[in-house]
Short mmCIF file of C-alpha atoms in Angstrom, two decimals:
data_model
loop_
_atom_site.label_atom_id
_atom_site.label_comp_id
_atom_site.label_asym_id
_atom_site.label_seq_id
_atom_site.Cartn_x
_atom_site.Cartn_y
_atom_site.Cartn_z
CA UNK A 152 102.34 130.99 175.45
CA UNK A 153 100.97 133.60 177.74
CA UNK A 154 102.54 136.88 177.21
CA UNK A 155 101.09 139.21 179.08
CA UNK A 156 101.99 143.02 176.95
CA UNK A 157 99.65 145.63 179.00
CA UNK A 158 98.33 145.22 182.67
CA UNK A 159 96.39 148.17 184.61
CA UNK A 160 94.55 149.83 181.61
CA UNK A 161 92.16 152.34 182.00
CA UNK A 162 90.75 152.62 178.76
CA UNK A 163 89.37 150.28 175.88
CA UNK A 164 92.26 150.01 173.58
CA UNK A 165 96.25 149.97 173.40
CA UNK A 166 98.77 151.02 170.65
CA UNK A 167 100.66 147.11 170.31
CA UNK A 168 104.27 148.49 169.06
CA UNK A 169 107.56 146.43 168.44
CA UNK A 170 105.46 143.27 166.41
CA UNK A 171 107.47 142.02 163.42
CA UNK A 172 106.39 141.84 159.76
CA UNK A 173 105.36 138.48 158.40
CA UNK A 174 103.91 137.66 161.76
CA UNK A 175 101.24 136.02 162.55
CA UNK A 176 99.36 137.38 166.13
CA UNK A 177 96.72 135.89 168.40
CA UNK A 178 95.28 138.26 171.14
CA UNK A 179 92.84 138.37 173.90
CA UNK A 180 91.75 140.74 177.07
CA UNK A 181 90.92 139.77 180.64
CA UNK A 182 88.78 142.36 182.49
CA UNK A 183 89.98 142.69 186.41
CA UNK A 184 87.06 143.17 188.77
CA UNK A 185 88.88 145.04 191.52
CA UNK A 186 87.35 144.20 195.22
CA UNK A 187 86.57 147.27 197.39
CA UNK A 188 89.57 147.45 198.74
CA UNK A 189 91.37 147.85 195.45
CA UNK A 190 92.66 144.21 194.97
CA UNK A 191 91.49 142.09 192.12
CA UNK A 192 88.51 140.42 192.89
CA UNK A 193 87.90 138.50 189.91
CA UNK A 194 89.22 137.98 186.16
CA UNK A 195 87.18 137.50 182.73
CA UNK A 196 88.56 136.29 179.69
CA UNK A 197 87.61 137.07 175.98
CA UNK A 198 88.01 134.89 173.20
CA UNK A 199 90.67 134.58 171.61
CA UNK A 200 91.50 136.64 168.27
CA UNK A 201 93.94 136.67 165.84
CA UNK A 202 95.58 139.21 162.90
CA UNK A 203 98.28 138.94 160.32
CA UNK A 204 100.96 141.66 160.03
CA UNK A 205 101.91 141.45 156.19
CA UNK A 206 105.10 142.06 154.01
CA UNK A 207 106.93 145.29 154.82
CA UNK A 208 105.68 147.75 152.69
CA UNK A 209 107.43 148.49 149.27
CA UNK A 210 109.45 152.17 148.84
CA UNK A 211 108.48 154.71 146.72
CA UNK A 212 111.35 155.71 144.35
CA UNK A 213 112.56 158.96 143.80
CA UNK A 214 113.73 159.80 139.60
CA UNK A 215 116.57 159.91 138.76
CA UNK A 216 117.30 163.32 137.52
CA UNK A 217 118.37 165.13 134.92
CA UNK A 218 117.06 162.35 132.72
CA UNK A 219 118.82 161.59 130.48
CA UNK A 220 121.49 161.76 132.53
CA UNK A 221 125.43 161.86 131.52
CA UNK A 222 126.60 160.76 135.10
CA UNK A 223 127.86 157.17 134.65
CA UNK A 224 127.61 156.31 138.53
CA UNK A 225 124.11 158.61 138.91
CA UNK A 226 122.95 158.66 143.02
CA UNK A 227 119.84 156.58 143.35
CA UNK A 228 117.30 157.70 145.96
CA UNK A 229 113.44 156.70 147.70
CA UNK A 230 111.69 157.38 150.54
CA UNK A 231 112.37 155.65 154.28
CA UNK A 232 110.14 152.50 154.66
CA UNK A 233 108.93 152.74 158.58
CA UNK A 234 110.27 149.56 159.82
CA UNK A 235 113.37 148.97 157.71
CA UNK A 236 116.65 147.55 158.55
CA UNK A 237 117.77 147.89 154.99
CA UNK A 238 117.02 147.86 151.15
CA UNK A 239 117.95 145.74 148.06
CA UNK A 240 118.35 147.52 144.84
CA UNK A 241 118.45 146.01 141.41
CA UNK A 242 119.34 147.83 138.02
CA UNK A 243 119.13 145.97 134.56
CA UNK A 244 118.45 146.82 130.76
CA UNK A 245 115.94 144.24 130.67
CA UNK A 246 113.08 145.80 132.53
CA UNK A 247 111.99 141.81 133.31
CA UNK A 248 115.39 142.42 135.33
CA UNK A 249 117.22 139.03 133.83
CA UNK A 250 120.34 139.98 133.49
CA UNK A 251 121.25 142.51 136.65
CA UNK A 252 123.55 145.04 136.33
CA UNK A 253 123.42 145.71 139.75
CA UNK A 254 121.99 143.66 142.82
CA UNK A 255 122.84 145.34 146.03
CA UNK A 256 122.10 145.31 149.62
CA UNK A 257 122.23 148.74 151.66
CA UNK A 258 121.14 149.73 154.83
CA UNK A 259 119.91 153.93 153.72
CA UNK A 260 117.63 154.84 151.31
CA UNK A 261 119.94 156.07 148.78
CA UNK A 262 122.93 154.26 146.38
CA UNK A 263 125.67 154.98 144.35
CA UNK A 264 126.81 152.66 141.56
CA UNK A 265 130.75 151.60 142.38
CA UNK A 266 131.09 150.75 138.69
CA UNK A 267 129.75 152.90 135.60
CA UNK A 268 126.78 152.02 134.56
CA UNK A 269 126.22 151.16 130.53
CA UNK A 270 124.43 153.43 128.70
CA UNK A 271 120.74 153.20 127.25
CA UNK A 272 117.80 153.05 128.97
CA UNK A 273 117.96 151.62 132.33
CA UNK A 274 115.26 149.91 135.02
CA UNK A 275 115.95 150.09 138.66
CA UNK A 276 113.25 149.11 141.79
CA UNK A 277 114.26 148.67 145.09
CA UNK A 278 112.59 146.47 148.04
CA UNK A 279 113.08 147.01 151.95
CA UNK A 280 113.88 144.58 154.48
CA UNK A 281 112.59 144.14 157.71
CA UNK A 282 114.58 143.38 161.02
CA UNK A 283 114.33 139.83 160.47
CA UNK A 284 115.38 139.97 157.01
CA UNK A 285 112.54 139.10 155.24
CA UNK A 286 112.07 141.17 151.91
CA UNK A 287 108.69 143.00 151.07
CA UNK A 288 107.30 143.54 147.24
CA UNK A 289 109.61 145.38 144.43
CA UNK A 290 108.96 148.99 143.84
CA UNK A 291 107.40 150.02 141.29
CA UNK A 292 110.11 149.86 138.44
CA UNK A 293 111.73 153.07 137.28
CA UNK A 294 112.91 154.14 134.08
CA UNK A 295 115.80 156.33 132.99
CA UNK A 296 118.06 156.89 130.13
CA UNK A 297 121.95 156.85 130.24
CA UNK A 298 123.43 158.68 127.68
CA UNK A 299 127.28 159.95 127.04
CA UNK A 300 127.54 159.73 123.71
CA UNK A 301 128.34 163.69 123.04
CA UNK A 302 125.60 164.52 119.73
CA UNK A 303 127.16 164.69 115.65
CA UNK A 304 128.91 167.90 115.05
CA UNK A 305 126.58 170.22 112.68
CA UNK A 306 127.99 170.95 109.43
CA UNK A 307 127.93 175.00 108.90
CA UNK A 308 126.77 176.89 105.71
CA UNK A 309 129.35 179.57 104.36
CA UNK A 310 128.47 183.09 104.71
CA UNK A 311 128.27 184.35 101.34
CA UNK A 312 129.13 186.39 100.05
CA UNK A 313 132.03 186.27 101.76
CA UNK A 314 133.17 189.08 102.68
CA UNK A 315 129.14 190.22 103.51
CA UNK A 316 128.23 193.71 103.94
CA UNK A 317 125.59 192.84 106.09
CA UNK A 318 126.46 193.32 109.96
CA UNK A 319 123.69 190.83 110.77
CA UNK A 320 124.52 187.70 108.36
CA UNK A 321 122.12 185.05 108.74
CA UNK A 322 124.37 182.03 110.42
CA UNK A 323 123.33 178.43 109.84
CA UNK A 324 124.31 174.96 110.15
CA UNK A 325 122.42 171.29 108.99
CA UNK A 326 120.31 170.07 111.96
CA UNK A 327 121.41 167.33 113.95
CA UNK A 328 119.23 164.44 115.12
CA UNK A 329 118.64 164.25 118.72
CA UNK A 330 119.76 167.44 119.54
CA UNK A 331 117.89 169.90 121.80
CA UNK A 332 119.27 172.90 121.43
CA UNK A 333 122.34 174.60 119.45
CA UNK A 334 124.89 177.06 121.63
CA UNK A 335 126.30 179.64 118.83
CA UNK A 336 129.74 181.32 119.53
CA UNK A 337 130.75 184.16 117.64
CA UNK A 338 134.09 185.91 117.86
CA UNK A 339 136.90 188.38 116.42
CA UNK A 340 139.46 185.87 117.11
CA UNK A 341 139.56 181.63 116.41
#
């Protein structure tokens, strides 16, 4: 069909806006001879040309943070895809993303989890959609670990002798595996 986007151009080029992903485009230009008296005079057209818009692009995820985190319903974010009516967001164990946790449709570029999530180490990618629906490519897949399990409580050494003389005892405990740090209390009172 002949749809005619831009008459009465001045220069050699125009900005096309409003075409759709997953399109398909043919194009060509007449050139307008204009007669003295400024009315068109005669009309030239090019060949005819033709260009492909792709897949909307895919998002780039922002981490989820801290990680590990102990937030069972953590707030997943990524940047705004130009273009996109919406997003689809999947989060699984399996990072081959067989067995989804979550598989969600939203229309921002941000989710929260209704439902805790399980903990371990999670995978999550997102994809946009355009306005007709179609889907582009995955994300890239993040990674991130969900832990609530609160660590093994240390087992402390006895001060001895007991009572000390010494006003700076040396204080310790048995390590603990997977711990990052230790948070000592002392006090006059239990």
């Amino acid at each position: 069909s002949d749809l005619r986007i831009a008459t009465d151009l001045t220069a050699p080029s125009f900005m096309a806006s409003g075409l759709m992903y997953q399109t398909n485009y043919y194009w060509r230009v007449a050139v307008v001879d204009l007669a003295a008296d400024g009315t068109p005079h005669a009309t030239t057209f090019g060949p005819v040309w033709s260009f492909a818009i792709g897949a909307i692009p895919a998002p780039v995820l922002n981490a989820v943070t801290p990680d590990p985190t102990r937030n069972p319903r953590p707030t997943f974010t990524w940047q705004t895809v130009v273009g996109a009516v919406g997003y689809h967001i999947e989060i699984d164990d399996d990072p081959a993303f067989g067995s989804l946790f979550v598989g969600s449709d939203v229309t921002q570029a941000t989710f929260t989890p209704a439902v805790d999530l399980p903990e371990g180490t999670l995978h999550w990618r997102v994809r946009a959609l355009d306005a007709q629906g179609h889907p582009g490519a995955f994300s890239t897949v993040n990674s991130f670990t969900e832990d609530r399990t609160a660590p093994a409580v240390p087992t402390l050494t006895p001060v001895a002798p007991d009572p000390t003389l010494n006003p700076r005892p040396v204080l310790s405990w048995s390590a603990v595996s997977g711990a990052a740090q230790y948070h000592l209390q002392i006090s006059p009172v239990p």
